[in-house]
Every structure is written in structure tokens, then in C-alpha cells.
Amino acid sequence: MENEQVFDEEFIIHLTIDNTSYEEVEVKVNDPNKTIRDQINSIVQVFELPKIDGGGNPVKYLLGQVMEEGGESEILEFEDENGREQCLMDYGIRPGDHLHLVSVPIAG
């Protein structure tokens, strides 16, 4: 990726996961250059979040950056306008930032 950077220190973010008891948990990001899609898949796996809802429909997750305390999250898109997969570094996410994982209901 174009703006791939290497970090000597641990890359720790604060993560809140909607509809769970996980509120501002510290999470170590092993590779901030992994795509947003892959970051979400890792979070779902590590926190053992459901992949299928009660109605048998797949659960879609989105990752957002909390812009200010108690404020709205800005959704981190999977791809840019040219279809290139985005990563945390593309959004300027830094250690200590607060991210928010939300599930989006999919009608089935």
C-alpha cells in the first residue's frame, strides 16, 4: 500500500462494540495496514461476535471513528472512489484513537 508505515511501539486503539458490554476496550492492532474489511473480520473473530442474526441472515459490520466524546462516528469505507481497499492508515487512525463497531441489520 502507498502509505504503509511501520510502528516500533504497539498500536493500541479504544474500541466500542454496539450492543455488547465492550465499551472502550483497549485493542492491539497487529497490522494497521490490513484492510478495513480484514480488521472487521479480525474483531468479529476475536470477540466471537455473531455472523448470523436470529433470523438466519448474515450480519454486516461497519467500523467508524468516534470524532469527539459522545459524538457520532464517521464510517470508515471499505474502498475509496477508485475501488482501492482502504486501511486504518488511509484514514489517519493513530494509536489511542476511539473506534466503534456497529452491526447493520440486513433484511432477509
mmCIF file of C-alpha atoms in Angstrom:
data_model
loop_
_atom_site.group_PDB
_atom_site.id
_atom_site.type_symbol
_atom_site.label_atom_id
_atom_site.label_comp_id
_atom_site.label_asym_id
_atom_site.label_seq_id
_atom_site.Cartn_x
_atom_site.Cartn_y
_atom_site.Cartn_z
ATOM 1 C CA MET A 1 0.000 0.000 0.000
ATOM 2 C CA GLU A 2 1.153 3.503 -0.756
ATOM 3 C CA ASN A 3 1.278 4.904 2.749
ATOM 4 C CA GLU A 4 2.423 1.759 4.531
ATOM 5 C CA GLN A 5 4.215 2.608 7.755
ATOM 6 C CA VAL A 6 5.995 0.507 10.335
ATOM 7 C CA PHE A 7 5.409 1.174 14.035
ATOM 8 C CA ASP A 8 8.037 0.366 16.657
ATOM 9 C CA GLU A 9 5.543 0.734 19.506
ATOM 10 C CA GLU A 10 2.294 -1.133 19.990
ATOM 11 C CA PHE A 11 -0.674 0.196 18.027
ATOM 12 C CA ILE A 12 -3.455 0.285 20.651
ATOM 13 C CA ILE A 13 -6.893 1.707 19.892
ATOM 14 C CA HIS A 14 -10.008 2.039 22.050
ATOM 15 C CA LEU A 15 -12.917 0.015 20.687
ATOM 16 C CA THR A 16 -16.624 0.120 21.468
ATOM 17 C CA ILE A 17 -18.813 -2.648 20.053
ATOM 18 C CA ASP A 18 -22.526 -1.816 19.747
ATOM 19 C CA ASN A 19 -24.996 -3.888 21.757
ATOM 20 C CA THR A 20 -22.270 -5.569 23.823
ATOM 21 C CA SER A 21 -20.531 -4.942 27.124
ATOM 22 C CA TYR A 22 -17.392 -3.897 25.222
ATOM 23 C CA GLU A 23 -17.134 -0.158 25.825
ATOM 24 C CA GLU A 24 -13.793 1.470 25.089
ATOM 25 C CA VAL A 25 -11.767 -1.717 25.468
ATOM 26 C CA GLU A 26 -8.099 -1.439 24.558
ATOM 27 C CA VAL A 27 -7.320 -3.473 21.461
ATOM 28 C CA LYS A 28 -3.889 -4.092 19.981
ATOM 29 C CA VAL A 29 -3.894 -3.730 16.206
ATOM 30 C CA ASN A 30 -1.271 -6.130 14.877
ATOM 31 C CA ASP A 31 -1.232 -4.613 11.383
ATOM 32 C CA PRO A 32 -2.740 -1.143 10.842
ATOM 33 C CA ASN A 33 -2.132 -1.628 7.106
ATOM 34 C CA LYS A 34 -4.649 -4.501 6.891
ATOM 35 C CA THR A 35 -7.810 -3.550 5.012
ATOM 36 C CA ILE A 36 -10.830 -2.225 6.910
ATOM 37 C CA ARG A 37 -12.703 -5.349 5.801
ATOM 38 C CA ASP A 38 -9.972 -7.580 7.295
ATOM 39 C CA GLN A 39 -9.831 -5.516 10.512
ATOM 40 C CA ILE A 40 -13.583 -6.026 10.968
ATOM 41 C CA ASN A 41 -13.265 -9.768 10.298
ATOM 42 C CA SER A 42 -10.494 -9.974 12.925
ATOM 43 C CA ILE A 43 -12.609 -8.107 15.504
ATOM 44 C CA VAL A 44 -15.617 -10.362 14.829
ATOM 45 C CA GLN A 45 -13.421 -13.431 15.275
ATOM 46 C CA VAL A 46 -11.527 -12.269 18.390
ATOM 47 C CA PHE A 47 -14.656 -11.068 20.209
ATOM 48 C CA GLU A 48 -16.698 -14.044 18.949
ATOM 49 C CA LEU A 49 -19.428 -11.802 17.536
ATOM 50 C CA PRO A 50 -22.343 -13.380 15.669
ATOM 51 C CA LYS A 51 -22.028 -13.753 11.911
ATOM 52 C CA ILE A 52 -25.700 -14.756 11.519
ATOM 53 C CA ASP A 53 -28.628 -12.989 13.221
ATOM 54 C CA GLY A 54 -31.598 -14.660 14.928
ATOM 55 C CA GLY A 55 -33.486 -14.767 11.631
ATOM 56 C CA GLY A 56 -30.706 -16.630 9.818
ATOM 57 C CA ASN A 57 -29.485 -13.547 7.934
ATOM 58 C CA PRO A 58 -25.792 -12.595 7.692
ATOM 59 C CA VAL A 59 -24.719 -9.749 9.974
ATOM 60 C CA LYS A 60 -22.864 -6.895 8.288
ATOM 61 C CA TYR A 61 -20.472 -4.889 10.457
ATOM 62 C CA LEU A 62 -19.135 -1.384 9.877
ATOM 63 C CA LEU A 63 -16.245 0.339 11.612
ATOM 64 C CA GLY A 64 -16.380 4.011 12.461
ATOM 65 C CA GLN A 65 -14.098 6.530 14.088
ATOM 66 C CA VAL A 66 -15.558 8.427 17.043
ATOM 67 C CA MET A 67 -14.797 12.028 16.240
ATOM 68 C CA GLU A 68 -15.468 13.547 19.673
ATOM 69 C CA GLU A 69 -16.588 12.256 23.061
ATOM 70 C CA GLY A 70 -20.249 11.303 22.937
ATOM 71 C CA GLY A 71 -20.420 12.276 19.273
ATOM 72 C CA GLU A 72 -21.237 10.492 16.054
ATOM 73 C CA SER A 73 -18.916 8.032 14.370
ATOM 74 C CA GLU A 74 -17.558 8.619 10.894
ATOM 75 C CA ILE A 75 -17.871 5.336 8.993
ATOM 76 C CA LEU A 76 -14.624 4.031 7.508
ATOM 77 C CA GLU A 77 -15.465 2.945 3.964
ATOM 78 C CA PHE A 78 -14.046 -0.364 2.693
ATOM 79 C CA GLU A 79 -12.863 1.169 -0.597
ATOM 80 C CA ASP A 80 -12.025 4.593 -1.958
ATOM 81 C CA GLU A 81 -13.715 6.115 -5.034
ATOM 82 C CA ASN A 82 -11.299 4.169 -7.280
ATOM 83 C CA GLY A 83 -12.152 0.818 -5.707
ATOM 84 C CA ARG A 84 -8.866 0.555 -3.770
ATOM 85 C CA GLU A 85 -9.204 -1.231 -0.433
ATOM 86 C CA GLN A 86 -8.705 1.181 2.483
ATOM 87 C CA CYS A 87 -6.849 0.581 5.753
ATOM 88 C CA LEU A 88 -6.672 2.382 9.105
ATOM 89 C CA MET A 89 -3.629 4.322 7.893
ATOM 90 C CA ASP A 90 -5.624 5.729 4.954
ATOM 91 C CA TYR A 91 -7.935 7.395 7.484
ATOM 92 C CA GLY A 92 -5.117 8.701 9.647
ATOM 93 C CA ILE A 93 -6.053 6.441 12.555
ATOM 94 C CA ARG A 94 -3.406 6.644 15.270
ATOM 95 C CA PRO A 95 -2.735 4.738 18.491
ATOM 96 C CA GLY A 96 -5.182 5.927 21.158
ATOM 97 C CA ASP A 97 -7.996 6.726 18.712
ATOM 98 C CA HIS A 98 -11.516 5.522 19.518
ATOM 99 C CA LEU A 99 -13.235 3.243 17.004
ATOM 100 C CA HIS A 100 -16.804 1.960 17.046
ATOM 101 C CA LEU A 101 -18.013 -1.328 15.560
ATOM 102 C CA VAL A 102 -21.694 -1.372 14.613
ATOM 103 C CA SER A 103 -23.853 -4.104 13.137
ATOM 104 C CA VAL A 104 -26.185 -3.233 10.313
ATOM 105 C CA PRO A 105 -29.447 -5.181 10.061
ATOM 106 C CA ILE A 106 -29.908 -6.886 6.716
ATOM 107 C CA ALA A 107 -33.493 -7.632 5.716
ATOM 108 C CA GLY A 108 -33.976 -11.198 4.640
#
